[in-house]
């Protein structure tokens, strides 16, 4: 009996003995899934075990339902690194929960959400983000998870859900919080929210519902000003201005465009400036303020020239030319069109050059016709004078 | 309980037909007594005969006769097939008898049945095959109850060897083996090994029956016992709440089915709570739930929600088993604890259960109710 008891107790020999312990044999013989599960249970982390087991079952079901998924990647239960990571973080989270340290528990879940970044693991990432944000409110990792979810929904086009998540996050976020990359969480939330409002406004704009679009974009603009990101502020102002323009309220549009110009000017963003000037010119033109339009377009030409952006430059010349053409100042129009031609020639854009050439032709033609008419008129008057002189000469 | 066999007679060696020496049924020593009912079973002394009679022989006495006596027919191929079938039936009978006795806690009495089951299985399937594993496990369980640790270790290592030789035997077999091994190591005090085996037990049980099964649940409970001995109370608390959750769900479903069936008299009531095996399970579950209740009540950090849930489980179980008094008792404990926390999801089902119990009691004792009414009026 004593011998038997001793024999039984040799099962617990330390690992440096000559015998392999049962555990080591198990590591060799059993599947990675079994080893990890058994390890979790042995350490007392049974909820982590249940969760992991459940996720592996989900993975199996997904692969069965969609054979295409099954062929691309090996099953989750064979990917040891992912299993190990999940085991590590889930057990840490469980231990934190047991002792009541909720924040660090959520932290671990957030880490897991960020870990699964490859496209085939998106469902896992979402699962952990949801788990993280589903719990008690008000913890930093939970709010970060919500923001990540909002970003994901936005990218998938699920704008309403993104909006819900983002607004909730905004209510809960606190000023000093940083996200896992060290950036301000509040500003990130605001940025996401601006993008959501911008996207939400697209549908009413397309349908022509300016009131709705303006409401949304105003909200977006208000948020954008809080993001401390000038680029976004400029974008927001520009979009709002464009909406006012299409609604016909050019004063408001012009105001926004000028604040846009300031922002883009300070950012030295010539692309931004170019588009703002173009939009401003359009506004001015619709108002009928041609002088201002011309001035605006000339400024645009300057900018484009200084930046060496040839296409922009050529386009600005074309616009100027169009404005002069509409005012019947054909000479000036032709000059501008010719300059556009040259630029296109330099760039080598044959198609556009030919178009510009066409416009030059039209402008010159109008010019010539004018001259011809004038010439005819003067010719008529001179010949009249000549006739009169002849007549008077004959009389005398 | 077993009658004393009135039928034993001494073997007169010279009077028996020539053949190998007769061995005692239980201990395999030289036999001196013979059962006169079947004439095919032998014992070394009265004690063993009595034990065997009570244990299994009473049930299978007559069934052994065709198996143990050789006739011309039985030696032929067709006869042999029939014999094998009869042996298979015997195995099943022995198994169920042993199981029942074990669930009633009669470990010593279960031994003959379990031993015979094993012997028969070896006969039918051959030694070291995977079909022997249930028989090994049964015998091991009987011996654990008696504390014969070395015998248990021997049996379980045989079982383990059979399982290792046929790794495709299925998750359920693995789970049962590991559970028995875990219990063995708990008995010898080797907690680390016990935990390893219980962990494997839970893993295989989850694969075989699912995470929410009551079978897996028992594994959690056994594991909690090991952790309790190690002193890791938070883990124990966490495991107990998991067990409670699973049983709460299970019992609620059973209760709902019962209520629905009661409302629909056309449906035949399943007498699932009337068989022996379910009574045995009842005892086990009652034991388990009571342990958890005591643990919670002794815990300095009392969690009233947990107390309420465990007491509710006990109330539901006893209600389903038909014991209204106990159901009421546990139900009021549950309600008391539940009222300490404002959670209607917890207290409403308890209240409805108590109402149900009370309505059944008034149905059962209408006269007393009326007399009470007349007394009060």
XYZ file of C-alpha atoms in Angstrom:
773
model
C 0.000 0.000 0.000
C 2.787 2.360 0.976
C 4.679 1.440 -2.163
C 1.613 2.112 -4.225
C 1.175 5.488 -2.647
C 4.804 6.332 -3.301
C 4.412 5.195 -6.883
C 1.425 7.445 -7.314
C 3.243 10.405 -5.863
C 6.126 10.046 -8.268
C 3.764 11.474 -10.856
C 4.518 14.858 -9.376
C 8.315 14.694 -9.802
C 9.978 17.970 -10.707
C 10.796 18.500 -14.346
C 14.538 18.153 -13.945
C 14.197 14.475 -13.231
C 14.876 11.868 -15.871
C 11.188 11.083 -16.229
C 8.946 13.134 -18.414
C 6.073 14.510 -16.445
C 2.574 13.759 -17.576
C 2.240 17.376 -18.570
C 5.230 17.253 -20.895
C 3.964 14.106 -22.504
C 0.659 15.827 -22.976
C 2.333 18.792 -24.671
C 3.889 16.423 -27.140
C 0.964 14.149 -27.758
C -2.098 16.342 -27.563
C -3.360 18.947 -30.000
C -2.420 22.599 -29.338
C -6.078 23.329 -28.671
C -6.229 20.710 -25.937
C -3.001 21.895 -24.354
C -4.102 25.487 -24.208
C -7.566 24.636 -22.896
C -6.166 22.335 -20.244
C -3.615 24.951 -19.213
C -6.307 27.577 -18.815
C -8.480 25.275 -16.731
C -5.604 24.150 -14.556
C -4.782 27.737 -13.714
C -8.370 28.303 -12.683
C -9.257 30.552 -15.625
C -12.359 28.672 -16.580
C -14.207 31.616 -18.112
C -11.292 32.205 -20.468
C -11.524 28.535 -21.372
C -15.264 28.828 -22.089
C -14.721 31.905 -24.214
C -11.855 30.401 -26.183
C -13.772 27.179 -26.703
C -16.775 29.136 -27.887
C -14.649 31.174 -30.331
C -13.105 28.033 -31.778
C -16.566 26.567 -32.269
C -17.636 29.810 -34.012
C -14.614 29.596 -36.258
C -15.481 26.032 -37.167
C -19.061 27.009 -37.989
C -17.922 29.905 -40.165
C -15.606 27.653 -42.120
C -18.342 25.098 -42.657
C -20.827 27.715 -43.768
C -18.448 29.355 -46.231
C -16.002 26.971 -47.924
C -14.110 29.847 -49.555
C -13.021 31.036 -46.138
C -12.023 27.514 -45.234
C -9.611 27.167 -48.116
C -7.730 30.385 -47.568
C -6.452 30.075 -44.044
C -5.793 27.235 -41.625
C -8.344 26.753 -38.871
C -7.986 28.954 -35.826
C -7.413 25.963 -33.593
C -4.217 25.164 -35.456
C -2.713 28.637 -35.258
C -0.698 28.354 -32.104
C 0.471 31.969 -31.892
C -3.085 33.299 -31.959
C -4.217 30.733 -29.416
C -1.327 31.655 -27.121
C -2.081 35.358 -27.401
C -5.751 34.818 -26.649
C -4.866 32.600 -23.724
C -2.478 35.161 -22.279
C -4.778 38.141 -22.482
C -8.013 36.385 -21.634
C -6.515 34.836 -18.519
C -5.114 38.199 -17.468
C -8.498 39.798 -18.025
C -10.213 37.098 -15.998
C -7.793 37.454 -13.116
C -8.274 41.208 -13.132
C -12.037 40.727 -13.089
C -11.806 38.345 -10.170
C -9.999 40.948 -8.120
C -12.290 43.720 -9.320
C -9.739 45.614 -11.469
C -12.141 46.324 -14.300
C -9.982 48.803 -16.129
C -7.089 46.418 -16.647
C -9.523 43.681 -17.662
C -10.892 45.909 -20.422
C -7.354 46.891 -21.326
C -6.561 43.252 -22.084
C -9.645 42.845 -24.232
C -8.724 45.980 -26.151
C -5.242 44.595 -26.756
C -6.804 41.484 -28.223
C -9.033 43.591 -30.461
C -5.986 45.396 -31.791
C -3.958 42.206 -32.176
C -6.279 40.661 -34.750
C -5.569 43.133 -37.507
C -5.413 40.851 -40.581
C -8.439 40.750 -42.912
C -9.412 37.159 -42.158
C -9.509 37.903 -38.432
C -11.733 40.956 -38.601
C -14.581 39.040 -36.966
C -12.343 38.218 -34.008
C -11.245 41.818 -33.685
C -14.860 42.979 -33.718
C -15.830 40.336 -31.192
C -13.229 41.585 -28.715
C -14.050 45.245 -29.308
C -17.721 44.495 -28.643
C -16.859 42.520 -25.529
C -14.758 45.398 -24.350
C -17.403 48.041 -24.940
C -20.330 45.962 -23.704
C -19.372 46.022 -20.098
C -19.696 48.750 -17.552
C -19.468 52.235 -18.930
C -16.852 54.831 -18.385
C -13.552 52.993 -18.672
C -10.945 54.320 -21.067
C -10.271 51.048 -22.898
C -14.008 50.505 -23.341
C -14.418 53.946 -24.905
C -11.463 53.350 -27.211
C -13.050 50.078 -28.295
C -16.254 51.958 -29.070
C -14.361 54.438 -31.226
C -12.681 51.575 -33.080
C -16.104 50.032 -33.674
C -17.420 53.351 -34.955
C -14.500 53.583 -37.396
C -15.137 50.059 -38.570
C -18.851 50.652 -39.143
C -18.059 53.812 -41.066
C -15.676 51.975 -43.356
C -18.291 49.300 -43.955
C -20.837 51.969 -44.810
C -23.028 51.319 -41.773
C -23.268 54.990 -41.000
C -26.140 54.941 -38.509
C -24.446 52.386 -36.280
C -21.190 54.309 -36.545
C -23.018 57.427 -35.456
C -24.520 55.704 -32.398
C -21.161 54.391 -31.274
C -19.362 57.652 -31.888
C -21.932 59.794 -30.076
C -21.882 57.429 -27.116
C -18.092 57.606 -27.046
C -18.171 61.380 -27.142
C -20.422 61.456 -24.094
C -18.090 59.224 -22.142
C -14.664 60.362 -23.257
C -12.603 62.512 -20.971
C -10.157 65.163 -22.001
C -6.908 63.714 -20.805
C -7.364 60.237 -22.202
C -4.908 58.901 -24.766
C -5.569 55.981 -27.058
C -3.220 53.018 -27.493
C -1.128 54.913 -30.057
C -0.604 57.790 -27.686
C -2.924 60.242 -29.399
C -5.769 62.098 -27.775
C -8.856 59.893 -27.666
C -11.230 62.829 -27.623
C -9.812 64.332 -30.797
C -9.958 60.948 -32.472
C -13.620 60.621 -31.526
C -14.329 64.076 -32.907
C -12.565 63.240 -36.159
C -14.610 60.098 -36.611
C -17.788 61.975 -35.835
C -16.970 64.633 -38.453
C -16.441 61.930 -41.072
C -19.747 60.344 -40.088
C -21.647 63.617 -40.444
C -19.946 64.287 -43.729
C -21.012 60.878 -45.022
C -24.523 61.254 -43.650
C -24.908 64.501 -45.573
C -24.070 62.839 -48.907
C -27.465 61.220 -49.280
C -29.589 64.375 -48.789
C -27.239 66.296 -51.056
C -27.684 63.798 -53.830
C -31.445 63.946 -53.344
C -31.380 67.728 -53.405
C -32.556 68.135 -49.799
C -30.375 71.095 -48.970
C -31.930 71.861 -45.622
C -31.145 68.450 -44.215
C -27.674 68.469 -45.680
C -26.953 71.902 -44.267
C -28.134 70.864 -40.828
C -25.832 67.858 -40.811
C -22.886 69.722 -42.234
C -23.270 72.556 -39.749
C -23.059 70.012 -36.967
C -20.063 68.504 -38.730
C -18.411 71.905 -39.011
C -18.983 72.617 -35.346
C -17.330 69.334 -34.465
C -14.527 69.872 -36.941
C -13.568 73.161 -35.300
C -13.084 71.265 -32.032
C -10.737 68.682 -33.510
C -7.753 71.071 -33.478
C -6.949 69.752 -36.916
C -6.807 72.553 -39.455
C -6.985 70.198 -42.390
C -10.315 68.864 -41.223
C -11.594 72.307 -40.379
C -10.745 73.464 -43.866
C -12.446 70.463 -45.402
C -15.541 70.984 -43.312
C -15.756 74.655 -44.183
C -15.269 73.893 -47.859
C -17.988 71.247 -47.954
C -20.391 73.490 -46.113
C -19.576 76.318 -48.488
C -20.213 74.113 -51.514
C -23.571 73.113 -50.093
C -24.537 76.747 -49.600
C -23.430 77.415 -53.148
C -25.604 74.661 -54.571
C -28.486 75.927 -52.415
C -27.966 79.354 -53.959
C -26.912 81.204 -50.818
C -23.744 82.734 -52.154
C -23.062 85.160 -49.307
C -22.774 82.442 -46.746
C -20.796 80.387 -49.228
C -18.353 83.205 -49.851
C -17.814 83.739 -46.135
C -16.969 80.117 -45.657
C -14.728 80.115 -48.700
C -12.734 83.036 -47.388
C -12.224 81.366 -44.009
C -11.195 78.294 -45.996
C -8.672 80.372 -47.894
C -7.173 81.549 -44.646
C -6.859 78.028 -43.319
C -5.382 76.591 -46.468
C -3.098 79.548 -46.778
C -1.713 78.929 -43.309
C -1.325 75.272 -44.139
C 0.412 76.101 -47.438
C -1.938 73.660 -49.075
C -2.008 74.703 -52.700
C -4.430 71.949 -53.756
C -6.834 73.201 -51.173
C -6.352 76.810 -52.165
C -6.886 75.986 -55.804
C -10.221 74.346 -55.242
C -11.379 77.087 -52.906
C -10.535 79.793 -55.399
C -12.321 77.921 -58.156
C -15.406 77.591 -55.994
C -15.226 81.245 -54.987
C -14.956 82.281 -58.599
C -17.993 80.213 -59.450
C -19.944 81.918 -56.692
C -18.888 85.341 -57.772
C -19.714 84.573 -61.357
C -23.216 83.374 -60.471
C -23.706 86.570 -58.554
C -22.684 88.500 -61.630
C -19.683 90.166 -60.017
C -17.367 89.786 -62.952
C -14.566 92.031 -61.773
C -14.190 90.132 -58.552
C -14.360 86.900 -60.490
C -11.566 88.013 -62.738
C -9.488 89.106 -59.820
C -10.096 85.798 -58.115
C -9.119 83.853 -61.197
C -5.996 85.900 -61.673
C -4.984 85.086 -58.127
C -5.588 81.482 -58.966
C -3.282 81.791 -61.945
C -0.590 83.214 -59.703
C -0.881 80.415 -57.222
C -0.815 77.781 -59.897
C 2.177 79.353 -61.564
C 4.125 79.623 -58.335
C 3.449 76.025 -57.520
C 4.285 74.819 -60.955
C 1.023 72.927 -61.153
C 0.625 73.049 -64.868
C -2.798 71.540 -65.227
C -4.200 73.879 -62.656
C -2.510 76.756 -64.420
C -3.929 75.802 -67.775
C -7.386 75.326 -66.329
C -7.242 78.725 -64.670
C -6.337 80.311 -67.999
C -9.268 78.543 -69.610
C -11.634 79.796 -66.923
C -10.390 83.323 -67.298
C -10.781 83.061 -71.006
C -14.353 81.812 -70.564
C -15.209 84.751 -68.350
C -13.842 87.268 -70.860
C -15.617 85.415 -73.674
C -18.925 85.699 -71.863
C -18.295 89.414 -71.523
C -17.511 89.623 -75.233
C -13.928 90.724 -74.558
C -12.726 88.407 -77.231
C -9.197 89.717 -77.459
C -8.467 89.030 -73.816
C -10.251 85.710 -74.079
C -8.080 84.702 -77.001
C -4.914 85.686 -75.131
C -5.866 83.540 -72.194
C -6.839 80.599 -74.330
C -3.516 80.856 -76.113
C -1.635 80.790 -72.844
C -3.611 77.684 -71.847
C -2.583 76.140 -75.139
C 1.065 76.793 -74.454
C 0.852 75.234 -71.026
C -0.827 72.145 -72.403
C 1.807 71.995 -75.060
C 4.524 72.093 -72.427
C 2.824 69.390 -70.467
C 2.245 67.342 -73.582
C -1.479 66.942 -73.118
C -2.525 66.813 -76.752
C -6.243 66.378 -76.245
C -6.612 69.364 -74.001
C -4.348 71.436 -76.186
C -6.592 70.812 -79.148
C -9.639 71.854 -77.168
C -7.918 74.999 -76.063
C -6.809 75.597 -79.618
C -10.433 75.313 -80.681
C -11.408 77.975 -78.203
C -8.609 80.198 -79.410
C -9.952 79.853 -82.892
C -13.463 80.796 -81.850
C -12.302 83.798 -79.886
C -10.072 84.983 -82.740
C -12.886 84.460 -85.184
C -15.176 86.623 -83.123
C -12.388 89.151 -82.920
C -11.894 89.173 -86.652
C -15.598 89.427 -87.312
C -15.689 92.428 -85.044
C -12.773 93.948 -86.793
C -14.290 93.111 -90.079
C -17.598 94.688 -89.113
C -15.778 97.713 -87.821
C -13.713 97.725 -90.939
C -16.821 97.394 -93.051
C -18.452 100.173 -91.157
C -15.442 102.412 -91.438
C -15.061 101.313 -95.017
C -18.699 102.191 -95.562
C -18.285 105.565 -93.939
C -15.032 106.277 -95.808
C -16.585 105.277 -99.051
C -19.516 107.494 -98.189
C -17.102 110.269 -97.481
C -15.351 109.502 -100.690
C -18.630 109.608 -102.514
C -19.531 112.834 -100.850
C -16.132 114.280 -101.748
C -16.558 113.140 -105.302
C -19.941 114.644 -105.466
C -18.713 117.922 -104.025
C -15.722 117.792 -106.390
C -18.077 117.160 -109.303
C -20.229 120.040 -108.289
C -17.377 122.448 -108.159
C -30.946 -5.542 2.001
C -30.637 -9.060 0.764
C -32.163 -12.278 1.846
C -29.974 -14.924 3.246
C -29.699 -17.657 0.644
C -31.220 -20.705 1.994
C -29.363 -22.673 -0.575
C -25.751 -23.357 -0.070
C -24.231 -26.720 0.143
C -20.802 -27.985 0.619
C -18.978 -29.220 -2.413
C -18.108 -32.821 -2.253
C -15.064 -32.939 -4.478
C -15.353 -36.554 -5.360
C -18.978 -36.112 -6.319
C -18.390 -33.314 -8.838
C -17.498 -34.115 -12.431
C -13.845 -34.153 -13.347
C -12.517 -30.787 -14.305
C -10.494 -27.839 -13.103
C -10.676 -26.864 -9.473
C -13.617 -24.734 -8.506
C -12.702 -21.209 -7.459
C -14.572 -18.727 -5.283
C -16.630 -16.253 -7.208
C -15.336 -13.266 -5.334
C -11.802 -14.015 -4.228
C -10.730 -16.748 -6.623
C -9.482 -18.996 -3.844
C -10.333 -22.652 -3.453
C -14.088 -22.996 -3.186
C -15.836 -25.160 -0.656
C -19.449 -24.057 -1.037
C -21.803 -24.180 -3.947
C -24.986 -22.328 -4.773
C -27.693 -24.971 -5.094
C -30.028 -22.765 -7.103
C -27.809 -22.607 -10.124
C -25.129 -25.151 -9.217
C -22.728 -23.134 -11.283
C -21.405 -20.646 -8.761
C -18.917 -21.461 -6.027
C -17.691 -19.736 -2.919
C -14.912 -20.176 -0.419
C -17.010 -19.377 2.615
C -20.415 -18.200 3.735
C -19.391 -14.589 3.991
C -18.527 -14.386 0.336
C -21.647 -16.195 -0.653
C -23.751 -13.759 1.303
C -21.936 -10.771 -0.188
C -22.361 -12.089 -3.709
C -26.009 -12.925 -3.179
C -26.778 -9.443 -1.995
C -24.496 -7.840 -4.549
C -25.540 -9.482 -7.783
C -26.170 -13.173 -7.615
C -29.777 -12.768 -6.579
C -30.490 -11.026 -9.878
C -28.488 -13.228 -12.197
C -28.521 -16.623 -10.534
C -30.715 -18.297 -13.108
C -29.168 -16.387 -15.982
C -25.786 -17.881 -15.200
C -26.984 -21.407 -15.648
C -27.014 -21.592 -19.449
C -23.713 -19.740 -19.644
C -21.765 -21.820 -17.226
C -23.029 -25.247 -18.034
C -21.746 -26.662 -21.263
C -24.146 -28.589 -23.391
C -23.692 -30.095 -26.763
C -25.662 -27.272 -28.326
C -23.778 -24.564 -26.506
C -20.445 -25.800 -27.812
C -21.505 -25.388 -31.419
C -21.147 -22.141 -33.358
C -24.800 -21.102 -33.090
C -24.760 -21.933 -29.440
C -21.668 -19.877 -28.899
C -23.247 -16.837 -30.509
C -26.234 -17.209 -28.230
C -23.924 -17.468 -25.239
C -22.120 -14.291 -26.239
C -25.430 -12.470 -26.529
C -26.466 -13.672 -23.126
C -23.160 -12.507 -21.701
C -23.676 -9.087 -23.255
C -27.055 -8.875 -21.576
C -25.482 -9.910 -18.321
C -22.887 -7.179 -18.635
C -25.643 -4.635 -19.006
C -27.567 -5.940 -16.015
C -24.475 -5.957 -13.830
C -23.584 -2.475 -14.944
C -26.946 -1.016 -14.063
C -27.069 -2.814 -10.711
C -23.594 -1.599 -9.815
C -24.432 1.937 -10.941
C -27.531 2.021 -8.833
C -25.805 0.757 -5.728
C -23.026 3.273 -6.212
C -25.454 6.124 -6.530
C -27.063 5.003 -3.288
C -23.623 5.065 -1.743
C -23.375 1.326 -1.194
C -19.844 0.871 -2.398
C -19.123 -2.423 -0.735
C -22.310 -3.944 -2.045
C -21.561 -2.730 -5.522
C -18.272 -4.590 -5.706
C -19.529 -8.025 -6.770
C -21.645 -6.572 -9.534
C -18.828 -4.392 -10.803
C -16.317 -7.212 -10.667
C -18.562 -9.559 -12.519
C -19.263 -6.900 -15.096
C -15.550 -6.578 -15.717
C -14.957 -10.280 -15.928
C -17.789 -10.732 -18.355
C -16.599 -7.843 -20.473
C -13.122 -9.323 -20.680
C -14.727 -12.569 -21.730
C -16.770 -11.001 -24.454
C -14.441 -8.321 -25.813
C -11.010 -9.563 -24.835
C -8.477 -8.023 -22.482
C -7.240 -4.449 -22.897
C -9.884 -3.361 -25.313
C -11.618 -0.053 -25.139
C -15.002 -1.625 -24.391
C -13.648 -2.629 -21.020
C -13.113 0.949 -19.984
C -16.622 1.553 -18.581
C -16.317 -1.611 -16.503
C -12.908 -0.556 -15.200
C -14.245 2.867 -14.330
C -17.200 1.403 -12.514
C -15.062 -0.864 -10.415
C -12.667 1.992 -9.771
C -15.504 4.150 -8.531
C -16.636 1.439 -6.136
C -13.127 1.135 -4.796
C -12.643 4.869 -4.451
C -15.677 4.921 -2.248
C -14.051 2.242 -0.099
C -10.697 3.968 -0.126
C -8.759 1.160 -1.834
C -6.460 3.599 -3.501
C -3.957 1.129 -4.854
C -6.621 -1.021 -6.439
C -8.122 2.066 -8.016
C -4.744 3.096 -9.378
C -4.270 -0.353 -10.872
C -7.691 -0.360 -12.506
C -7.357 3.127 -13.857
C -3.951 2.470 -15.331
C -5.458 -0.540 -17.116
C -8.241 1.667 -18.367
C -5.780 4.322 -19.442
C -3.742 1.787 -21.338
C -6.845 0.599 -23.196
C -7.725 4.172 -24.092
C -4.210 4.936 -25.252
C -4.274 1.940 -27.540
C -7.464 3.138 -29.206
C -7.272 6.891 -29.359
C -10.452 7.161 -31.440
C -12.604 5.952 -28.629
C -14.421 9.248 -28.425
C -14.417 12.249 -26.157
C -16.924 10.839 -23.675
C -14.669 7.929 -22.751
C -11.701 10.233 -22.261
C -13.763 12.503 -20.089
C -14.902 9.719 -17.809
C -11.395 8.350 -17.493
C -9.931 11.695 -16.561
C -12.691 12.333 -14.076
C -11.946 9.075 -12.305
C -8.224 9.779 -12.371
C -8.859 13.203 -10.939
C -10.891 11.760 -8.124
C -8.163 9.214 -7.443
C -5.555 11.915 -7.104
C -7.846 13.948 -4.875
C -8.136 10.875 -2.625
C -4.358 10.588 -2.419
C -4.000 14.302 -1.843
C -2.085 14.985 -5.055
C -3.875 18.219 -5.939
C -1.779 19.283 -8.924
C -2.320 16.022 -10.749
C -5.974 16.062 -9.778
C -6.318 19.500 -11.323
C -4.611 18.357 -14.504
C -7.009 15.464 -14.830
C -10.078 17.527 -14.023
C -8.975 20.057 -16.616
C -8.781 17.301 -19.199
C -12.115 15.969 -17.993
C -13.802 19.330 -18.556
C -12.163 19.733 -21.964
C -13.385 16.358 -23.210
C -16.800 16.745 -21.644
C -17.173 20.113 -23.392
C -16.221 18.499 -26.692
C -18.640 15.644 -26.156
C -21.614 17.353 -24.531
C -21.098 21.085 -24.878
C -20.066 23.892 -22.573
C -23.468 24.211 -20.872
C -24.060 20.581 -20.187
C -24.712 19.457 -16.648
C -22.087 16.777 -17.142
C -19.392 19.345 -17.824
C -20.783 21.242 -14.892
C -19.971 18.416 -12.506
C -16.386 18.617 -13.678
C -16.294 22.285 -12.693
C -17.624 21.370 -9.268
C -14.985 18.695 -8.718
C -12.311 21.099 -9.821
C -13.592 23.726 -7.411
C -13.141 21.191 -4.651
C -9.463 20.864 -5.547
C -9.005 24.631 -5.637
C -10.766 24.921 -2.288
C -8.216 22.572 -0.781
C -5.481 24.750 -2.240
C -7.117 27.742 -0.627
C -7.778 29.693 -3.819
C -11.132 31.056 -2.793
C -11.759 33.562 -5.624
C -11.414 30.783 -8.176
C -13.762 28.598 -6.150
C -16.306 31.390 -6.022
C -16.052 31.930 -9.757
C -16.442 28.207 -10.498
C -19.419 27.874 -8.175
C -21.178 30.771 -9.855
C -20.623 29.076 -13.228
C -22.061 25.801 -11.917
C -25.035 27.637 -10.430
C -25.640 29.422 -13.717
C -25.726 26.189 -15.684
C -27.997 24.377 -13.256
C -30.281 27.367 -12.908
C -30.781 27.420 -16.655
C -31.308 23.677 -16.848
C -33.787 23.551 -13.973
C -35.716 26.563 -15.255
C -36.183 24.772 -18.571
C -37.357 21.596 -16.846
C -39.772 23.590 -14.721
C -41.195 25.384 -17.745
C -41.680 22.072 -19.530
C -43.405 20.658 -16.489
C -45.741 23.626 -16.216
C -46.539 23.492 -19.925
C -47.195 19.778 -19.751
C -49.398 20.258 -16.719
C -51.476 22.765 -18.650
C -51.769 20.403 -21.579
C -53.146 17.186 -20.144
C -52.974 15.379 -23.463
C -49.220 15.238 -23.311
C -47.994 12.257 -21.357
C -45.985 13.334 -18.407
C -42.459 12.137 -18.783
C -41.673 10.263 -15.661
C -38.094 11.329 -15.873
C -37.977 12.169 -12.227
C -39.241 8.810 -11.215
C -36.535 6.417 -12.284
C -33.808 5.253 -10.062
C -30.993 6.814 -12.029
C -32.591 10.214 -11.852
C -33.164 9.815 -8.128
C -29.480 9.057 -7.842
C -28.625 12.131 -9.861
C -30.944 14.083 -7.629
C -28.995 13.049 -4.562
C -25.763 14.056 -6.221
C -27.078 17.415 -7.378
C -28.672 18.127 -4.026
C -25.368 17.415 -2.348
C -23.535 19.678 -4.763
C -25.969 22.562 -4.417
C -25.998 22.322 -0.653
C -22.204 22.434 -0.546
C -22.264 25.573 -2.652
C -24.954 27.144 -0.488
C -22.984 26.496 2.667
C -19.876 27.909 1.067
C -21.686 31.106 0.141
C -23.301 31.470 3.522
C -20.000 30.991 5.327
C -18.192 33.400 3.021
C -17.459 36.700 4.774
C -18.021 38.504 1.490
C -21.580 37.310 1.149
C -23.046 37.665 -2.293
C -26.831 37.642 -1.831
C -27.425 37.162 -5.544
C -25.441 33.945 -5.514
C -27.179 32.686 -2.362
C -30.539 33.443 -3.931
C -29.655 31.637 -7.118
C -28.366 28.492 -5.416
C -31.361 28.346 -3.071
C -33.657 28.874 -6.063
C -32.000 25.940 -7.840
C -32.558 23.744 -4.816
C -36.175 24.864 -4.559
C -36.796 24.104 -8.235
C -35.156 20.719 -7.981
C -37.179 19.651 -4.979
C -40.361 20.962 -6.541
C -39.734 18.877 -9.634
C -39.000 15.876 -7.428
C -42.307 16.387 -5.666
C -41.101 17.418 -2.214
C -43.063 20.613 -1.569
C -41.815 21.144 1.959
C -38.184 21.338 0.949
C -39.094 23.396 -2.097
C -40.859 25.890 0.126
C -37.967 26.004 2.576
C -35.359 26.711 -0.040
C -37.684 29.043 -1.865
C -38.089 31.289 1.165
C -34.310 31.308 1.720
C -33.923 32.369 -1.868
C -36.523 35.082 -1.562
C -34.938 36.472 1.598
C -31.576 36.703 -0.034
C -33.027 38.005 -3.265
C -34.829 40.877 -1.568
C -31.512 42.280 -0.387
C -30.716 43.302 -3.948
C -33.117 45.149 -6.233
C -33.132 42.730 -9.155
C -36.596 41.721 -10.379
C -35.140 39.202 -12.847
C -33.916 37.248 -9.873
C -36.838 37.542 -7.470
C -39.791 37.202 -9.828
C -39.169 33.570 -10.792
C -38.630 32.710 -7.114
C -41.937 34.284 -6.168
C -43.806 32.526 -8.944
C -42.268 29.221 -7.874
C -43.345 29.789 -4.266
C -46.850 30.556 -5.439
C -46.866 27.349 -7.453
C -45.704 25.349 -4.454
C -48.335 26.896 -2.235
C -51.084 26.259 -4.754
C -50.045 22.613 -4.930
C -50.057 22.365 -1.160
C -53.547 23.811 -0.892
C -54.659 21.372 -3.587
C -53.197 18.517 -1.631
C -54.743 19.591 1.647
C -58.048 21.265 0.814
C -59.708 20.140 4.047
C -57.116 21.779 6.262
C -57.443 24.911 4.216
C -61.211 24.963 4.627
C -60.974 24.343 8.326
C -58.537 27.215 8.584
C -60.949 29.413 6.677
C -63.861 28.487 8.903
C -61.692 29.033 11.958
C -60.716 32.512 10.803
C -64.307 33.413 9.828
